């Protein structure tokens, strides 16, 4: 049958795996879709130039095709009226959560479209909390102009007051924090409230408790929880698809299992210091002005601010690691 004999409809991408998408129509019917060859033509295949191959292979997982359709995209699709369809157009995105795909030139890969907030999910313990990773996630979100909400999990494993004191520096910088536990239920109401009416993306290592948190926020999701290895304290993830969860209390959450790198700040010429909120007031005041990397230069306003305690050493170290 000719494609044009079928109805074109709009919907939202709620699930995707390589080359396969689930689109939810406004009347809440889910259609399994492929994408049209026209859309496929805009796929970018970042091929590594064999002559410039790097000695390390740590980026191999990023060398793959760039999918033109992201989770939560509004799309036009041709409905075959048998539960299947074909995506023919991606409608303009109001915001996007992206990452740079490796290759001879950096290519933006949109992971989730129409996002309202990024939620770095960090376990307070088990695995050990890595503050530098949190700083990286916050910078990732800044680099794509999205606000962050910091969500700590497994609060049942530490002394809450002590931990809040340690985490307070982020509130001082201007970030919001929720402290949750899937085990004793603390913080869940607050988190539900902060998720309500918004599209949120969870980022965090496997094993930090994202799945347990989603199950706790919405009993009935019934997602399979990871076993944390007692030896390494790390989770083993198994998921290879992306999915949008709609919450009964309002809002949607997308988890990003297995993804490690986000954001666009790794591009050449990117001003990483701008991604650290507390550094912004000092930018431009260094002796070398905009050329200062705030690492080794004399008369650096950022380094002075670290010295005087206006910028914490911990955050400054995270910055240095990111520019090094
Ligand atoms: P994910 O990989 O981020 O989705 O993490 P999971 O939700 O699969 O959880 C990893 C492990 O942490 C599992 O063994 C959970 O039982 C455990 N866990 C999750 N949430 C909590 C929590 O709030 N408190 C404690 N003590 N353990 C938790
Ligand atoms: Zn400087």
mmCIF file of C-alpha atoms and ligand atoms in Angstrom:
data_model
loop_
_atom_site.group_PDB
_atom_site.id
_atom_site.type_symbol
_atom_site.label_atom_id
_atom_site.label_comp_id
_atom_site.label_asym_id
_atom_site.label_seq_id
_atom_site.Cartn_x
_atom_site.Cartn_y
_atom_site.Cartn_z
ATOM 1 C CA UNK A 1 0.000 0.000 0.000
ATOM 2 C CA UNK A 2 1.152 3.513 -0.719
ATOM 3 C CA UNK A 3 2.348 5.400 2.349
ATOM 4 C CA UNK A 4 0.194 8.410 1.566
ATOM 5 C CA UNK A 5 -2.935 6.295 1.905
ATOM 6 C CA UNK A 6 -2.239 6.106 5.593
ATOM 7 C CA UNK A 7 -2.932 8.771 8.138
ATOM 8 C CA UNK A 8 -0.139 10.988 9.393
ATOM 9 C CA UNK A 9 -0.364 11.569 13.123
ATOM 10 C CA UNK A 10 1.705 13.140 15.852
ATOM 11 C CA UNK A 11 2.938 11.463 19.005
ATOM 12 C CA UNK A 12 5.670 11.294 21.580
ATOM 13 C CA UNK A 13 8.600 8.889 21.612
ATOM 14 C CA UNK A 14 8.380 7.020 24.928
ATOM 15 C CA UNK A 15 10.733 4.105 24.324
ATOM 16 C CA UNK A 16 13.604 3.411 22.012
ATOM 17 C CA UNK A 17 16.226 0.859 21.278
ATOM 18 C CA UNK A 18 18.535 0.780 18.259
ATOM 19 C CA UNK A 19 16.372 1.556 15.245
ATOM 20 C CA UNK A 20 13.093 0.819 17.029
ATOM 21 C CA UNK A 21 10.823 3.344 18.695
ATOM 22 C CA UNK A 22 7.577 3.339 20.590
ATOM 23 C CA UNK A 23 5.424 6.359 19.909
ATOM 24 C CA UNK A 24 2.492 7.294 22.108
ATOM 25 C CA UNK A 25 -0.342 9.045 20.337
ATOM 26 C CA UNK A 26 -2.420 11.759 22.062
ATOM 27 C CA UNK A 27 -5.141 9.126 22.667
ATOM 28 C CA UNK A 28 -2.517 7.079 24.570
ATOM 29 C CA UNK A 29 -2.150 4.325 22.009
ATOM 30 C CA UNK A 30 1.384 2.994 21.630
ATOM 31 C CA UNK A 31 2.684 2.327 18.150
ATOM 32 C CA UNK A 32 5.899 0.503 17.330
ATOM 33 C CA UNK A 33 7.700 2.592 14.787
ATOM 34 C CA UNK A 34 10.682 2.480 12.513
ATOM 35 C CA UNK A 35 12.061 5.644 10.900
ATOM 36 C CA UNK A 36 11.762 6.708 7.298
ATOM 37 C CA UNK A 37 14.679 6.506 4.920
ATOM 38 C CA UNK A 38 14.593 10.310 4.580
ATOM 39 C CA UNK A 39 15.237 10.675 8.282
ATOM 40 C CA UNK A 40 17.850 7.976 8.095
ATOM 41 C CA UNK A 41 19.763 10.015 5.541
ATOM 42 C CA UNK A 42 20.472 12.611 8.188
ATOM 43 C CA UNK A 43 22.144 10.000 10.336
ATOM 44 C CA UNK A 44 25.774 10.867 10.826
ATOM 45 C CA UNK A 45 28.294 8.098 10.950
ATOM 46 C CA UNK A 46 31.395 9.363 12.707
ATOM 47 C CA UNK A 47 34.118 7.208 11.222
ATOM 48 C CA UNK A 48 37.510 7.284 12.819
ATOM 49 C CA UNK A 49 40.291 8.146 10.403
ATOM 50 C CA UNK A 50 42.620 5.119 10.595
ATOM 51 C CA UNK A 51 45.682 7.332 10.127
ATOM 52 C CA UNK A 52 44.785 9.429 13.151
ATOM 53 C CA UNK A 53 43.720 6.577 15.362
ATOM 54 C CA UNK A 54 44.426 7.273 18.976
ATOM 55 C CA UNK A 55 46.563 4.860 20.917
ATOM 56 C CA UNK A 56 43.790 4.370 23.485
ATOM 57 C CA UNK A 57 40.469 2.716 22.780
ATOM 58 C CA UNK A 58 38.468 4.165 25.657
ATOM 59 C CA UNK A 59 36.035 5.981 23.367
ATOM 60 C CA UNK A 60 35.055 3.060 21.183
ATOM 61 C CA UNK A 61 31.608 2.835 22.754
ATOM 62 C CA UNK A 62 30.866 6.334 21.475
ATOM 63 C CA UNK A 63 31.679 5.574 17.875
ATOM 64 C CA UNK A 64 28.292 4.720 16.517
ATOM 65 C CA UNK A 65 25.551 6.289 14.522
ATOM 66 C CA UNK A 66 23.796 9.386 15.686
ATOM 67 C CA UNK A 67 20.111 8.734 15.994
ATOM 68 C CA UNK A 68 17.980 11.630 14.670
ATOM 69 C CA UNK A 69 15.138 10.679 17.024
ATOM 70 C CA UNK A 70 15.488 11.205 20.767
ATOM 71 C CA UNK A 71 13.389 10.007 23.643
ATOM 72 C CA UNK A 72 10.444 12.358 24.368
ATOM 73 C CA UNK A 73 10.634 13.812 20.866
ATOM 74 C CA UNK A 74 7.374 14.982 19.373
ATOM 75 C CA UNK A 75 7.199 13.277 16.001
ATOM 76 C CA UNK A 76 4.997 12.896 12.979
ATOM 77 C CA UNK A 77 4.437 9.306 12.010
ATOM 78 C CA UNK A 78 2.522 7.325 9.455
ATOM 79 C CA UNK A 79 0.097 5.054 11.236
ATOM 80 C CA UNK A 80 -0.277 1.643 9.580
ATOM 81 C CA UNK A 81 -3.266 1.075 11.832
ATOM 82 C CA UNK A 82 -2.015 -2.329 12.874
ATOM 83 C CA UNK A 83 0.077 -1.226 15.844
ATOM 84 C CA UNK A 84 3.036 -0.289 13.662
ATOM 85 C CA UNK A 85 4.119 2.895 11.993
ATOM 86 C CA UNK A 86 6.951 4.937 10.610
ATOM 87 C CA UNK A 87 8.386 8.176 11.962
ATOM 88 C CA UNK A 88 8.694 10.688 9.133
ATOM 89 C CA UNK A 89 9.478 13.918 10.961
ATOM 90 C CA UNK A 90 10.878 15.179 14.254
ATOM 91 C CA UNK A 91 9.065 18.316 15.435
ATOM 92 C CA UNK A 92 11.083 21.281 16.794
ATOM 93 C CA UNK A 93 12.506 20.676 20.269
ATOM 94 C CA UNK A 94 12.048 23.231 23.022
ATOM 95 C CA UNK A 95 15.108 21.944 24.845
ATOM 96 C CA UNK A 96 17.441 18.992 24.690
ATOM 97 C CA UNK A 97 19.801 16.972 26.778
ATOM 98 C CA UNK A 98 22.779 16.037 24.636
ATOM 99 C CA UNK A 99 26.229 14.665 24.613
ATOM 100 C CA UNK A 100 29.160 14.822 22.262
ATOM 101 C CA UNK A 101 29.659 11.694 20.236
ATOM 102 C CA UNK A 102 33.309 10.968 19.547
ATOM 103 C CA UNK A 103 34.652 11.060 16.042
ATOM 104 C CA UNK A 104 36.903 13.083 13.764
ATOM 105 C CA UNK A 105 34.765 16.082 14.676
ATOM 106 C CA UNK A 106 32.470 16.275 17.700
ATOM 107 C CA UNK A 107 28.860 15.574 16.838
ATOM 108 C CA UNK A 108 25.954 16.407 19.116
ATOM 109 C CA UNK A 109 23.820 13.457 20.018
ATOM 110 C CA UNK A 110 20.477 14.373 21.542
ATOM 111 C CA UNK A 111 19.547 11.820 24.183
ATOM 112 C CA UNK A 112 16.292 13.296 25.471
ATOM 113 C CA UNK A 113 14.218 16.071 23.921
ATOM 114 C CA UNK A 114 12.020 18.666 25.609
ATOM 115 C CA UNK A 115 13.665 18.332 29.001
ATOM 116 C CA UNK A 116 12.926 20.607 31.977
ATOM 117 C CA UNK A 117 15.551 19.461 34.457
ATOM 118 C CA UNK A 118 18.524 17.179 34.903
ATOM 119 C CA UNK A 119 18.732 15.150 38.099
ATOM 120 C CA UNK A 120 22.159 13.833 39.027
ATOM 121 C CA UNK A 121 21.437 10.862 41.291
ATOM 122 C CA UNK A 122 24.212 10.174 43.781
ATOM 123 C CA UNK A 123 24.262 7.526 46.501
ATOM 124 C CA UNK A 124 25.508 8.942 49.818
ATOM 125 C CA UNK A 125 27.327 5.618 50.301
ATOM 126 C CA UNK A 126 27.596 2.217 48.601
ATOM 127 C CA UNK A 127 29.101 3.081 46.199
ATOM 128 C CA UNK A 128 31.248 5.749 47.839
ATOM 129 C CA UNK A 129 30.063 9.235 46.896
ATOM 130 C CA UNK A 130 32.322 10.890 44.332
ATOM 131 C CA UNK A 131 31.826 14.630 44.605
ATOM 132 C CA UNK A 132 33.871 15.258 41.486
ATOM 133 C CA UNK A 133 31.458 13.183 39.496
ATOM 134 C CA UNK A 134 28.589 15.279 40.832
ATOM 135 C CA UNK A 135 30.424 18.440 39.769
ATOM 136 C CA UNK A 136 30.860 16.976 36.339
ATOM 137 C CA UNK A 137 27.166 16.162 36.030
ATOM 138 C CA UNK A 138 26.257 19.680 37.133
ATOM 139 C CA UNK A 139 28.609 21.111 34.534
ATOM 140 C CA UNK A 140 27.149 18.746 31.928
ATOM 141 C CA UNK A 141 23.677 20.122 32.595
ATOM 142 C CA UNK A 142 24.940 23.724 32.567
ATOM 143 C CA UNK A 143 26.604 23.168 29.224
ATOM 144 C CA UNK A 144 23.253 22.334 27.640
ATOM 145 C CA UNK A 145 21.507 25.130 29.566
ATOM 146 C CA UNK A 146 19.346 22.921 31.732
ATOM 147 C CA UNK A 147 18.718 23.398 35.455
ATOM 148 C CA UNK A 148 19.762 20.625 37.844
ATOM 149 C CA UNK A 149 18.238 19.148 40.947
ATOM 150 C CA UNK A 150 20.686 17.118 43.015
ATOM 151 C CA UNK A 151 19.147 13.909 44.307
ATOM 152 C CA UNK A 152 21.000 11.946 46.956
ATOM 153 C CA UNK A 153 19.879 8.368 47.567
ATOM 154 C CA UNK A 154 20.451 5.737 50.260
ATOM 155 C CA UNK A 155 20.168 8.377 52.996
ATOM 156 C CA UNK A 156 19.426 5.531 55.414
ATOM 157 C CA UNK A 157 23.107 4.639 55.283
ATOM 158 C CA UNK A 158 24.486 7.850 56.841
ATOM 159 C CA UNK A 159 23.779 10.370 59.566
ATOM 160 C CA UNK A 160 21.400 12.785 57.867
ATOM 161 C CA UNK A 161 22.470 15.938 59.738
ATOM 162 C CA UNK A 162 26.143 15.323 59.127
ATOM 163 C CA UNK A 163 25.532 14.638 55.491
ATOM 164 C CA UNK A 164 23.380 17.713 55.002
ATOM 165 C CA UNK A 165 26.184 19.798 56.430
ATOM 166 C CA UNK A 166 28.615 18.317 53.935
ATOM 167 C CA UNK A 167 26.264 18.832 51.001
ATOM 168 C CA UNK A 168 25.267 22.366 52.041
ATOM 169 C CA UNK A 169 27.946 23.911 49.855
ATOM 170 C CA UNK A 170 25.847 23.079 46.804
ATOM 171 C CA UNK A 171 22.866 24.925 48.248
ATOM 172 C CA UNK A 172 25.154 27.841 48.921
ATOM 173 C CA UNK A 173 26.172 27.831 45.269
ATOM 174 C CA UNK A 174 22.494 27.870 44.324
ATOM 175 C CA UNK A 175 21.556 24.255 43.634
ATOM 176 C CA UNK A 176 18.571 22.474 45.158
ATOM 177 C CA UNK A 177 19.026 19.180 46.949
ATOM 178 C CA UNK A 178 16.712 16.313 47.860
ATOM 179 C CA UNK A 179 17.869 13.595 50.199
ATOM 180 C CA UNK A 180 16.017 10.343 49.667
ATOM 181 C CA UNK A 181 15.924 6.717 50.673
ATOM 182 C CA UNK A 182 14.057 3.991 48.884
ATOM 183 C CA UNK A 183 14.431 1.916 52.044
ATOM 184 C CA UNK A 184 12.806 4.203 54.630
ATOM 185 C CA UNK A 185 10.925 6.456 52.225
ATOM 186 C CA UNK A 186 12.430 9.739 53.293
ATOM 187 C CA UNK A 187 12.438 12.553 50.784
ATOM 188 C CA UNK A 188 10.103 10.763 48.386
ATOM 189 C CA UNK A 189 7.216 13.219 48.770
ATOM 190 C CA UNK A 190 9.546 16.118 48.209
ATOM 191 C CA UNK A 191 10.993 14.436 45.139
ATOM 192 C CA UNK A 192 7.530 13.637 43.731
ATOM 193 C CA UNK A 193 6.653 17.287 44.135
ATOM 194 C CA UNK A 194 9.790 18.396 42.328
ATOM 195 C CA UNK A 195 9.151 15.974 39.481
ATOM 196 C CA UNK A 196 5.534 16.947 39.079
ATOM 197 C CA UNK A 197 4.646 18.698 35.850
ATOM 198 C CA UNK A 198 8.183 18.410 34.507
ATOM 199 C CA UNK A 199 10.256 16.213 32.259
ATOM 200 C CA UNK A 200 13.322 15.099 34.214
ATOM 201 C CA UNK A 201 16.376 13.126 33.220
ATOM 202 C CA UNK A 202 18.129 10.955 35.791
ATOM 203 C CA UNK A 203 21.872 10.670 35.392
ATOM 204 C CA UNK A 204 24.112 8.619 37.608
ATOM 205 C CA UNK A 205 26.177 5.509 37.739
ATOM 206 C CA UNK A 206 24.557 2.145 37.792
ATOM 207 C CA UNK A 207 24.127 0.914 41.346
ATOM 208 C CA UNK A 208 23.371 4.299 42.920
ATOM 209 C CA UNK A 209 19.719 3.355 43.304
ATOM 210 C CA UNK A 210 17.909 5.031 40.415
ATOM 211 C CA UNK A 211 15.690 2.055 39.696
ATOM 212 C CA UNK A 212 14.835 1.554 43.366
ATOM 213 C CA UNK A 213 14.017 5.240 43.583
ATOM 214 C CA UNK A 214 11.674 5.093 40.598
ATOM 215 C CA UNK A 215 9.952 2.037 42.075
ATOM 216 C CA UNK A 216 9.628 3.819 45.407
ATOM 217 C CA UNK A 217 8.222 6.988 43.849
ATOM 218 C CA UNK A 218 5.716 4.929 41.969
ATOM 219 C CA UNK A 219 5.021 1.474 43.306
ATOM 220 C CA UNK A 220 3.732 -0.429 40.328
ATOM 221 C CA UNK A 221 6.459 0.500 37.900
ATOM 222 C CA UNK A 222 8.006 -2.813 38.911
ATOM 223 C CA UNK A 223 11.424 -2.098 37.475
ATOM 224 C CA UNK A 224 14.119 -4.653 38.030
ATOM 225 C CA UNK A 225 16.671 -3.584 40.637
ATOM 226 C CA UNK A 226 20.378 -4.084 40.110
ATOM 227 C CA UNK A 227 22.387 -6.214 42.440
ATOM 228 C CA UNK A 228 25.368 -4.323 43.769
ATOM 229 C CA UNK A 229 28.451 -6.465 43.846
ATOM 230 C CA UNK A 230 29.703 -6.814 47.423
ATOM 231 C CA UNK A 231 33.239 -6.903 46.126
ATOM 232 C CA UNK A 232 33.342 -3.774 44.005
ATOM 233 C CA UNK A 233 30.288 -1.935 45.374
ATOM 234 C CA UNK A 234 29.357 -1.308 41.745
ATOM 235 C CA UNK A 235 26.137 -2.187 40.010
ATOM 236 C CA UNK A 236 26.003 -4.260 36.862
ATOM 237 C CA UNK A 237 23.595 -2.788 34.407
ATOM 238 C CA UNK A 238 21.773 -4.738 31.763
ATOM 239 C CA UNK A 239 19.436 -2.261 30.085
ATOM 240 C CA UNK A 240 20.107 -1.204 26.509
ATOM 241 C CA UNK A 241 16.996 0.824 25.775
ATOM 242 C CA UNK A 242 15.755 4.230 26.896
ATOM 243 C CA UNK A 243 12.312 4.692 28.316
ATOM 244 C CA UNK A 244 10.106 7.512 29.517
ATOM 245 C CA UNK A 245 8.203 6.836 32.730
ATOM 246 C CA UNK A 246 5.022 8.773 33.284
ATOM 247 C CA UNK A 247 4.284 9.350 36.954
ATOM 248 C CA UNK A 248 0.779 9.206 38.440
ATOM 249 C CA UNK A 249 1.682 12.223 40.551
ATOM 250 C CA UNK A 250 2.557 14.166 37.401
ATOM 251 C CA UNK A 251 5.699 14.521 35.388
ATOM 252 C CA UNK A 252 7.940 12.151 33.475
ATOM 253 C CA UNK A 253 11.316 10.659 34.241
ATOM 254 C CA UNK A 254 13.880 9.245 31.889
ATOM 255 C CA UNK A 255 16.738 7.180 33.253
ATOM 256 C CA UNK A 256 19.958 6.961 31.233
ATOM 257 C CA UNK A 257 21.320 3.567 32.231
ATOM 258 C CA UNK A 258 24.838 2.764 31.184
ATOM 259 C CA UNK A 259 25.601 6.246 29.839
ATOM 260 C CA UNK A 260 28.635 7.895 31.288
ATOM 261 C CA UNK A 261 29.287 11.080 29.415
ATOM 262 C CA UNK A 262 26.931 13.962 28.911
ATOM 263 C CA UNK A 263 27.065 17.606 28.011
ATOM 264 C CA UNK A 264 28.875 19.650 25.417
ATOM 265 C CA UNK A 265 31.623 21.278 27.448
ATOM 266 C CA UNK A 266 34.369 19.061 26.095
ATOM 267 C CA UNK A 267 34.290 20.970 22.824
ATOM 268 C CA UNK A 268 37.334 22.968 21.918
ATOM 269 C CA UNK A 269 37.007 26.594 22.925
ATOM 270 C CA UNK A 270 34.343 25.885 25.530
ATOM 271 C CA UNK A 271 34.690 28.042 28.620
ATOM 272 C CA UNK A 272 34.464 25.398 31.321
ATOM 273 C CA UNK A 273 34.791 27.892 34.178
ATOM 274 C CA UNK A 274 31.457 29.405 33.126
ATOM 275 C CA UNK A 275 29.812 26.087 34.054
ATOM 276 C CA UNK A 276 30.785 26.560 37.698
ATOM 277 C CA UNK A 277 28.269 29.079 38.993
ATOM 278 C CA UNK A 278 30.412 30.339 41.843
ATOM 279 C CA UNK A 279 33.253 31.142 39.430
ATOM 280 C CA UNK A 280 31.179 33.416 37.230
ATOM 281 C CA UNK A 281 31.507 36.575 39.329
ATOM 282 C CA UNK A 282 35.302 36.341 39.045
ATOM 283 C CA UNK A 283 35.581 35.673 35.343
ATOM 284 C CA UNK A 284 37.332 38.395 33.378
ATOM 285 C CA UNK A 285 39.229 39.638 36.437
ATOM 286 C CA UNK A 286 42.376 37.554 35.901
ATOM 287 C CA UNK A 287 45.569 39.182 34.646
ATOM 288 C CA UNK A 288 45.275 37.195 31.425
ATOM 289 C CA UNK A 289 41.574 37.925 31.158
ATOM 290 C CA UNK A 290 39.614 35.492 29.047
ATOM 291 C CA UNK A 291 42.801 33.606 28.187
ATOM 292 C CA UNK A 292 43.355 32.522 31.771
ATOM 293 C CA UNK A 293 42.746 28.821 32.340
ATOM 294 C CA UNK A 294 42.839 29.412 36.121
ATOM 295 C CA UNK A 295 45.369 26.633 36.565
ATOM 296 C CA UNK A 296 48.975 27.883 36.406
ATOM 297 C CA UNK A 297 48.673 31.595 35.581
ATOM 298 C CA UNK A 298 49.798 34.355 37.957
ATOM 299 C CA UNK A 299 47.254 36.880 39.306
ATOM 300 C CA UNK A 300 44.301 34.624 38.736
ATOM 301 C CA UNK A 301 41.041 35.829 40.287
ATOM 302 C CA UNK A 302 39.697 32.274 40.553
ATOM 303 C CA UNK A 303 42.784 31.020 42.367
ATOM 304 C CA UNK A 304 42.609 34.030 44.686
ATOM 305 C CA UNK A 305 38.978 33.200 45.414
ATOM 306 C CA UNK A 306 39.958 29.630 46.271
ATOM 307 C CA UNK A 307 42.655 31.005 48.550
ATOM 308 C CA UNK A 308 40.171 33.256 50.338
ATOM 309 C CA UNK A 309 37.604 30.476 50.621
ATOM 310 C CA UNK A 310 34.998 32.066 48.334
ATOM 311 C CA UNK A 311 35.340 29.067 46.048
ATOM 312 C CA UNK A 312 35.832 25.689 47.732
ATOM 313 C CA UNK A 313 38.949 23.695 46.988
ATOM 314 C CA UNK A 314 36.799 20.683 46.224
ATOM 315 C CA UNK A 315 34.917 22.406 43.444
ATOM 316 C CA UNK A 316 38.084 24.037 42.136
ATOM 317 C CA UNK A 317 39.748 20.616 41.937
ATOM 318 C CA UNK A 318 36.788 19.320 39.954
ATOM 319 C CA UNK A 319 37.224 22.231 37.578
ATOM 320 C CA UNK A 320 40.954 21.599 37.164
ATOM 321 C CA UNK A 321 40.298 17.941 36.428
ATOM 322 C CA UNK A 322 37.824 18.880 33.744
ATOM 323 C CA UNK A 323 40.162 21.268 31.929
ATOM 324 C CA UNK A 324 43.283 19.195 32.254
HETATM 325 P P1 LIG B 1 20.488 1.638 39.719
HETATM 326 O O1 LIG B 1 21.500 0.804 39.020
HETATM 327 O O2 LIG B 1 20.948 3.056 39.891
HETATM 328 O O3 LIG B 1 19.155 1.574 39.069
HETATM 329 O O4 LIG B 1 20.365 1.055 41.205
HETATM 330 P P2 LIG B 1 19.324 0.031 41.823
HETATM 331 O O5 LIG B 1 18.028 0.698 42.103
HETATM 332 O O6 LIG B 1 19.274 -1.160 40.954
HETATM 333 O O7 LIG B 1 19.961 -0.282 43.242
HETATM 334 C C1 LIG B 1 21.277 -0.794 43.410
HETATM 335 C C2 LIG B 1 21.416 -1.406 44.792
HETATM 336 O O8 LIG B 1 21.280 -0.423 45.811
HETATM 337 C C3 LIG B 1 20.387 -2.493 45.112
HETATM 338 O O9 LIG B 1 21.055 -3.536 45.800
HETATM 339 C C4 LIG B 1 19.402 -1.802 46.009
HETATM 340 O O10 LIG B 1 18.765 -2.685 46.888
HETATM 341 C C5 LIG B 1 20.271 -0.813 46.749
HETATM 342 N N1 LIG B 1 19.501 0.390 47.138
HETATM 343 C C6 LIG B 1 18.748 1.147 46.324
HETATM 344 N N2 LIG B 1 18.185 2.177 46.987
HETATM 345 C C7 LIG B 1 18.598 2.075 48.267
HETATM 346 C C8 LIG B 1 18.358 2.862 49.461
HETATM 347 O O11 LIG B 1 17.642 3.870 49.469
HETATM 348 N N3 LIG B 1 18.996 2.450 50.594
HETATM 349 C C9 LIG B 1 19.795 1.354 50.632
HETATM 350 N N4 LIG B 1 20.373 1.047 51.808
HETATM 351 N N5 LIG B 1 20.035 0.599 49.531
HETATM 352 C C10 LIG B 1 19.436 0.937 48.370
HETATM 353 ZN ZN1 LIG B 2 42.251 32.919 36.142
#
